[in-house]
Amino acid sequence: PDKSFTKICGLFAPPPIKYEPGIHPSAVVHPTAMIGEGAHIGATAVVEEGAVIGKNTVICAGVYVGHSVKIGENCLIYPNVSIMRYCVLGNKVIIHAGTTIGADGFGYTATFTGLVKVPQNGIVQIDNDVEIGANCTVDRARFGKTWIKKGVKIDNLVQVAHNVIVGESSVLIAQSGVAG
């Protein structure tokens, strides 16, 4: 029944939005960034030094693509997503609005004078065919990588901590509740 219902829902869905290839005049793209053929860079997006955006990838309005980030082909990055330095995204990745990829993990060590921040020197790697919901966070690794493997689907409002590996085709769903 679920497969049939999915087909029926598809009949009533509006057509997908078409994004024109090119770079919006208000976008800021570093001269060393490489933008693939057919890619769309939306209004006020920022693409930093050394970043690579694959063919036919859509970077919507207000997206931040950090230094030396690599984004594969046919990806869709919705508005106000931040992808921090050195992160690597595969092909056909979808990231919904407000998500942050590659911010520092919560890393501190206690000393006699207080907490000292431990540098988070790793990356986030997101493999092909991954979809991440709105307002999620995927922290960069302390060393090595936080790794979201092929085919993973992540619900809205999920936090993936530093150095976590999410296995292939896994589904992560946020805890939910209603206050009364």
PDB file of C-alpha atoms in Angstrom:
ATOM      1  CA  PRO A   1       0.000   0.000   0.000  1.00  0.00           C
ATOM      2  CA  ASP A   2       2.796   2.431   0.793  1.00  0.00           C
ATOM      3  CA  LYS A   3       4.357   2.087  -2.674  1.00  0.00           C
ATOM      4  CA  SER A   4       0.970   2.661  -4.322  1.00  0.00           C
ATOM      5  CA  PHE A   5       0.308   5.711  -2.143  1.00  0.00           C
ATOM      6  CA  THR A   6       3.723   7.115  -3.096  1.00  0.00           C
ATOM      7  CA  LYS A   7       2.846   6.788  -6.798  1.00  0.00           C
ATOM      8  CA  ILE A   8      -0.474   8.551  -6.259  1.00  0.00           C
ATOM      9  CA  CYS A   9       1.186  11.397  -4.353  1.00  0.00           C
ATOM     10  CA  GLY A  10       3.598  11.831  -7.254  1.00  0.00           C
ATOM     11  CA  LEU A  11       0.699  12.418  -9.632  1.00  0.00           C
ATOM     12  CA  PHE A  12      -0.355  15.490  -7.626  1.00  0.00           C
ATOM     13  CA  ALA A  13       3.113  16.909  -6.998  1.00  0.00           C
ATOM     14  CA  PRO A  14       4.000  20.207  -8.658  1.00  0.00           C
ATOM     15  CA  PRO A  15       6.750  20.062 -11.265  1.00  0.00           C
ATOM     16  CA  PRO A  16      10.267  20.403  -9.846  1.00  0.00           C
ATOM     17  CA  ILE A  17      11.764  23.887  -9.809  1.00  0.00           C
ATOM     18  CA  LYS A  18      14.190  24.493 -12.667  1.00  0.00           C
ATOM     19  CA  TYR A  19      17.364  26.363 -11.718  1.00  0.00           C
ATOM     20  CA  GLU A  20      19.056  28.223 -14.548  1.00  0.00           C
ATOM     21  CA  PRO A  21      22.773  27.467 -14.877  1.00  0.00           C
ATOM     22  CA  GLY A  22      25.042  30.341 -13.967  1.00  0.00           C
ATOM     23  CA  ILE A  23      26.195  32.528 -11.111  1.00  0.00           C
ATOM     24  CA  HIS A  24      23.833  35.147  -9.672  1.00  0.00           C
ATOM     25  CA  PRO A  25      25.351  38.670  -9.761  1.00  0.00           C
ATOM     26  CA  SER A  26      25.108  38.985  -5.947  1.00  0.00           C
ATOM     27  CA  ALA A  27      26.973  35.718  -5.317  1.00  0.00           C
ATOM     28  CA  VAL A  28      30.612  35.923  -4.209  1.00  0.00           C
ATOM     29  CA  VAL A  29      32.753  33.262  -5.884  1.00  0.00           C
ATOM     30  CA  HIS A  30      36.510  33.226  -5.274  1.00  0.00           C
ATOM     31  CA  PRO A  31      38.498  33.287  -8.534  1.00  0.00           C
ATOM     32  CA  THR A  32      40.191  29.955  -7.661  1.00  0.00           C
ATOM     33  CA  ALA A  33      36.866  28.144  -7.125  1.00  0.00           C
ATOM     34  CA  MET A  34      35.946  25.701  -9.884  1.00  0.00           C
ATOM     35  CA  ILE A  35      32.300  25.691 -10.933  1.00  0.00           C
ATOM     36  CA  GLY A  36      31.137  22.758 -13.082  1.00  0.00           C
ATOM     37  CA  GLU A  37      29.177  23.044 -16.287  1.00  0.00           C
ATOM     38  CA  GLY A  38      25.452  23.575 -15.749  1.00  0.00           C
ATOM     39  CA  ALA A  39      25.831  24.507 -12.070  1.00  0.00           C
ATOM     40  CA  HIS A  40      23.622  27.162 -10.461  1.00  0.00           C
ATOM     41  CA  ILE A  41      25.017  29.508  -7.798  1.00  0.00           C
ATOM     42  CA  GLY A  42      22.154  31.472  -6.196  1.00  0.00           C
ATOM     43  CA  ALA A  43      21.812  34.981  -4.829  1.00  0.00           C
ATOM     44  CA  THR A  44      24.159  35.939  -1.977  1.00  0.00           C
ATOM     45  CA  ALA A  45      25.847  32.528  -1.974  1.00  0.00           C
ATOM     46  CA  VAL A  46      29.535  32.533  -1.028  1.00  0.00           C
ATOM     47  CA  VAL A  47      31.993  30.066  -2.557  1.00  0.00           C
ATOM     48  CA  GLU A  48      35.444  30.317  -0.975  1.00  0.00           C
ATOM     49  CA  GLU A  49      38.979  29.789  -2.254  1.00  0.00           C
ATOM     50  CA  GLY A  50      39.748  26.363  -3.696  1.00  0.00           C
ATOM     51  CA  ALA A  51      36.154  25.118  -3.577  1.00  0.00           C
ATOM     52  CA  VAL A  52      34.933  22.759  -6.313  1.00  0.00           C
ATOM     53  CA  ILE A  53      31.266  22.578  -7.347  1.00  0.00           C
ATOM     54  CA  GLY A  54      30.353  19.661  -9.644  1.00  0.00           C
ATOM     55  CA  LYS A  55      28.359  19.650 -12.873  1.00  0.00           C
ATOM     56  CA  ASN A  56      24.644  20.435 -12.639  1.00  0.00           C
ATOM     57  CA  THR A  57      24.821  21.094  -8.903  1.00  0.00           C
ATOM     58  CA  VAL A  58      22.452  23.697  -7.461  1.00  0.00           C
ATOM     59  CA  ILE A  59      23.704  26.008  -4.721  1.00  0.00           C
ATOM     60  CA  CYS A  60      20.656  28.008  -3.578  1.00  0.00           C
ATOM     61  CA  ALA A  61      20.505  31.506  -2.106  1.00  0.00           C
ATOM     62  CA  GLY A  62      22.551  32.277   0.976  1.00  0.00           C
ATOM     63  CA  VAL A  63      24.629  29.083   0.952  1.00  0.00           C
ATOM     64  CA  TYR A  64      28.174  29.238   2.333  1.00  0.00           C
ATOM     65  CA  VAL A  65      30.722  26.878   0.694  1.00  0.00           C
ATOM     66  CA  GLY A  66      33.982  27.003   2.663  1.00  0.00           C
ATOM     67  CA  HIS A  67      37.630  26.840   1.684  1.00  0.00           C
ATOM     68  CA  SER A  68      38.607  23.781  -0.389  1.00  0.00           C
ATOM     69  CA  VAL A  69      35.157  22.165  -0.065  1.00  0.00           C
ATOM     70  CA  LYS A  70      34.400  19.606  -2.771  1.00  0.00           C
ATOM     71  CA  ILE A  71      30.778  19.086  -3.859  1.00  0.00           C
ATOM     72  CA  GLY A  72      29.990  16.431  -6.461  1.00  0.00           C
ATOM     73  CA  GLU A  73      27.662  16.427  -9.441  1.00  0.00           C
ATOM     74  CA  ASN A  74      23.863  16.760  -9.456  1.00  0.00           C
ATOM     75  CA  CYS A  75      23.630  17.912  -5.845  1.00  0.00           C
ATOM     76  CA  LEU A  76      20.935  20.202  -4.445  1.00  0.00           C
ATOM     77  CA  ILE A  77      21.979  22.461  -1.580  1.00  0.00           C
ATOM     78  CA  TYR A  78      18.956  24.402  -0.290  1.00  0.00           C
ATOM     79  CA  PRO A  79      19.092  27.984   1.096  1.00  0.00           C
ATOM     80  CA  ASN A  80      21.186  28.969   4.102  1.00  0.00           C
ATOM     81  CA  VAL A  81      23.232  25.793   4.318  1.00  0.00           C
ATOM     82  CA  SER A  82      26.825  26.165   5.573  1.00  0.00           C
ATOM     83  CA  ILE A  83      29.468  23.703   4.411  1.00  0.00           C
ATOM     84  CA  MET A  84      32.675  24.443   6.267  1.00  0.00           C
ATOM     85  CA  ARG A  85      36.307  24.090   5.170  1.00  0.00           C
ATOM     86  CA  TYR A  86      37.664  20.904   3.559  1.00  0.00           C
ATOM     87  CA  CYS A  87      34.389  18.931   3.664  1.00  0.00           C
ATOM     88  CA  VAL A  88      33.729  16.485   0.814  1.00  0.00           C
ATOM     89  CA  LEU A  89      30.283  15.710  -0.644  1.00  0.00           C
ATOM     90  CA  GLY A  90      29.620  13.019  -3.241  1.00  0.00           C
ATOM     91  CA  ASN A  91      27.157  13.024  -6.138  1.00  0.00           C
ATOM     92  CA  LYS A  92      23.374  13.417  -5.865  1.00  0.00           C
ATOM     93  CA  VAL A  93      23.525  14.780  -2.309  1.00  0.00           C
ATOM     94  CA  ILE A  94      20.552  16.830  -1.081  1.00  0.00           C
ATOM     95  CA  ILE A  95      20.940  19.090   1.949  1.00  0.00           C
ATOM     96  CA  HIS A  96      17.870  20.962   3.179  1.00  0.00           C
ATOM     97  CA  ALA A  97      17.693  24.543   4.460  1.00  0.00           C
ATOM     98  CA  GLY A  98      19.551  25.689   7.528  1.00  0.00           C
ATOM     99  CA  THR A  99      21.848  22.685   7.908  1.00  0.00           C
ATOM    100  CA  THR A 100      25.499  23.070   8.898  1.00  0.00           C
ATOM    101  CA  ILE A 101      28.110  20.586   7.710  1.00  0.00           C
ATOM    102  CA  GLY A 102      31.589  20.601   9.246  1.00  0.00           C
ATOM    103  CA  ALA A 103      31.333  22.948  12.217  1.00  0.00           C
ATOM    104  CA  ASP A 104      33.668  22.082  15.095  1.00  0.00           C
ATOM    105  CA  GLY A 105      32.653  19.216  17.326  1.00  0.00           C
ATOM    106  CA  PHE A 106      32.283  19.901  21.038  1.00  0.00           C
ATOM    107  CA  GLY A 107      35.882  19.234  22.025  1.00  0.00           C
ATOM    108  CA  TYR A 108      37.361  20.558  25.264  1.00  0.00           C
ATOM    109  CA  THR A 109      39.842  19.298  27.812  1.00  0.00           C
ATOM    110  CA  ALA A 110      39.829  20.286  31.473  1.00  0.00           C
ATOM    111  CA  THR A 111      42.874  22.032  32.929  1.00  0.00           C
ATOM    112  CA  PHE A 112      43.539  23.648  36.303  1.00  0.00           C
ATOM    113  CA  THR A 113      42.718  27.019  34.753  1.00  0.00           C
ATOM    114  CA  GLY A 114      39.519  25.954  32.977  1.00  0.00           C
ATOM    115  CA  LEU A 115      38.443  24.326  29.744  1.00  0.00           C
ATOM    116  CA  VAL A 116      40.758  24.443  26.730  1.00  0.00           C
ATOM    117  CA  LYS A 117      39.380  23.973  23.222  1.00  0.00           C
ATOM    118  CA  VAL A 118      40.768  20.940  21.388  1.00  0.00           C
ATOM    119  CA  PRO A 119      41.284  21.725  17.685  1.00  0.00           C
ATOM    120  CA  GLN A 120      38.930  19.808  15.410  1.00  0.00           C
ATOM    121  CA  ASN A 121      41.326  18.976  12.562  1.00  0.00           C
ATOM    122  CA  GLY A 122      39.276  16.438  10.605  1.00  0.00           C
ATOM    123  CA  ILE A 123      36.590  16.737   7.949  1.00  0.00           C
ATOM    124  CA  VAL A 124      33.084  15.595   7.119  1.00  0.00           C
ATOM    125  CA  GLN A 125      32.699  13.183   4.206  1.00  0.00           C
ATOM    126  CA  ILE A 126      29.223  12.639   2.750  1.00  0.00           C
ATOM    127  CA  ASP A 127      28.977   9.883   0.157  1.00  0.00           C
ATOM    128  CA  ASN A 128      26.655   9.611  -2.885  1.00  0.00           C
ATOM    129  CA  ASP A 129      22.847   9.628  -2.702  1.00  0.00           C
ATOM    130  CA  VAL A 130      22.630  11.070   0.825  1.00  0.00           C
ATOM    131  CA  GLU A 131      19.753  13.343   1.880  1.00  0.00           C
ATOM    132  CA  ILE A 132      20.001  15.460   5.027  1.00  0.00           C
ATOM    133  CA  GLY A 133      16.955  17.268   6.424  1.00  0.00           C
ATOM    134  CA  ALA A 134      16.543  20.866   7.527  1.00  0.00           C
ATOM    135  CA  ASN A 135      18.399  22.364  10.489  1.00  0.00           C
ATOM    136  CA  CYS A 136      20.741  19.431  11.042  1.00  0.00           C
ATOM    137  CA  THR A 137      24.360  19.588  12.147  1.00  0.00           C
ATOM    138  CA  VAL A 138      27.132  17.222  11.159  1.00  0.00           C
ATOM    139  CA  ASP A 139      30.275  18.035  13.172  1.00  0.00           C
ATOM    140  CA  ARG A 140      33.759  17.814  11.715  1.00  0.00           C
ATOM    141  CA  ALA A 141      35.994  15.118  13.164  1.00  0.00           C
ATOM    142  CA  ARG A 142      38.664  15.798  15.757  1.00  0.00           C
ATOM    143  CA  PHE A 143      41.002  13.744  13.523  1.00  0.00           C
ATOM    144  CA  GLY A 144      40.093  11.787  10.410  1.00  0.00           C
ATOM    145  CA  LYS A 145      36.492  12.160   9.305  1.00  0.00           C
ATOM    146  CA  THR A 146      32.901  12.168  10.368  1.00  0.00           C
ATOM    147  CA  TRP A 147      31.468   9.934   7.653  1.00  0.00           C
ATOM    148  CA  ILE A 148      27.935   9.718   6.272  1.00  0.00           C
ATOM    149  CA  LYS A 149      27.998   6.700   3.976  1.00  0.00           C
ATOM    150  CA  LYS A 150      26.165   6.094   0.697  1.00  0.00           C
ATOM    151  CA  GLY A 151      22.377   6.215   0.654  1.00  0.00           C
ATOM    152  CA  VAL A 152      21.872   7.561   4.194  1.00  0.00           C
ATOM    153  CA  LYS A 153      18.693   9.579   4.890  1.00  0.00           C
ATOM    154  CA  ILE A 154      18.671  11.958   7.869  1.00  0.00           C
ATOM    155  CA  ASP A 155      15.509  13.561   9.252  1.00  0.00           C
ATOM    156  CA  ASN A 156      15.217  17.254  10.238  1.00  0.00           C
ATOM    157  CA  LEU A 157      16.828  18.463  13.476  1.00  0.00           C
ATOM    158  CA  VAL A 158      19.379  15.646  13.815  1.00  0.00           C
ATOM    159  CA  GLN A 159      22.856  16.255  15.217  1.00  0.00           C
ATOM    160  CA  VAL A 160      25.698  13.942  14.175  1.00  0.00           C
ATOM    161  CA  ALA A 161      28.663  14.282  16.534  1.00  0.00           C
ATOM    162  CA  HIS A 162      32.331  14.433  15.578  1.00  0.00           C
ATOM    163  CA  ASN A 163      33.986  11.208  14.365  1.00  0.00           C
ATOM    164  CA  VAL A 164      30.669   9.344  14.017  1.00  0.00           C
ATOM    165  CA  ILE A 165      30.312   6.948  11.076  1.00  0.00           C
ATOM    166  CA  VAL A 166      26.748   6.464   9.814  1.00  0.00           C
ATOM    167  CA  GLY A 167      26.506   3.143   7.961  1.00  0.00           C
ATOM    168  CA  GLU A 168      25.386   2.739   4.380  1.00  0.00           C
ATOM    169  CA  SER A 169      21.653   3.246   3.700  1.00  0.00           C
ATOM    170  CA  SER A 170      20.904   4.045   7.363  1.00  0.00           C
ATOM    171  CA  VAL A 171      17.987   6.257   8.370  1.00  0.00           C
ATOM    172  CA  LEU A 172      18.346   8.714  11.272  1.00  0.00           C
ATOM    173  CA  ILE A 173      15.142  10.165  12.714  1.00  0.00           C
ATOM    174  CA  ALA A 174      14.999  12.987  15.245  1.00  0.00           C
ATOM    175  CA  GLN A 175      13.452  12.424  18.668  1.00  0.00           C
ATOM    176  CA  SER A 176      10.111  14.177  18.796  1.00  0.00           C
ATOM    177  CA  GLY A 177       7.742  15.226  21.493  1.00  0.00           C
ATOM    178  CA  VAL A 178       4.958  17.646  22.303  1.00  0.00           C
ATOM    179  CA  ALA A 179       5.016  19.907  25.341  1.00  0.00           C
ATOM    180  CA  GLY A 180       1.640  20.406  26.924  1.00  0.00           C
TER     181      GLY A 180
END
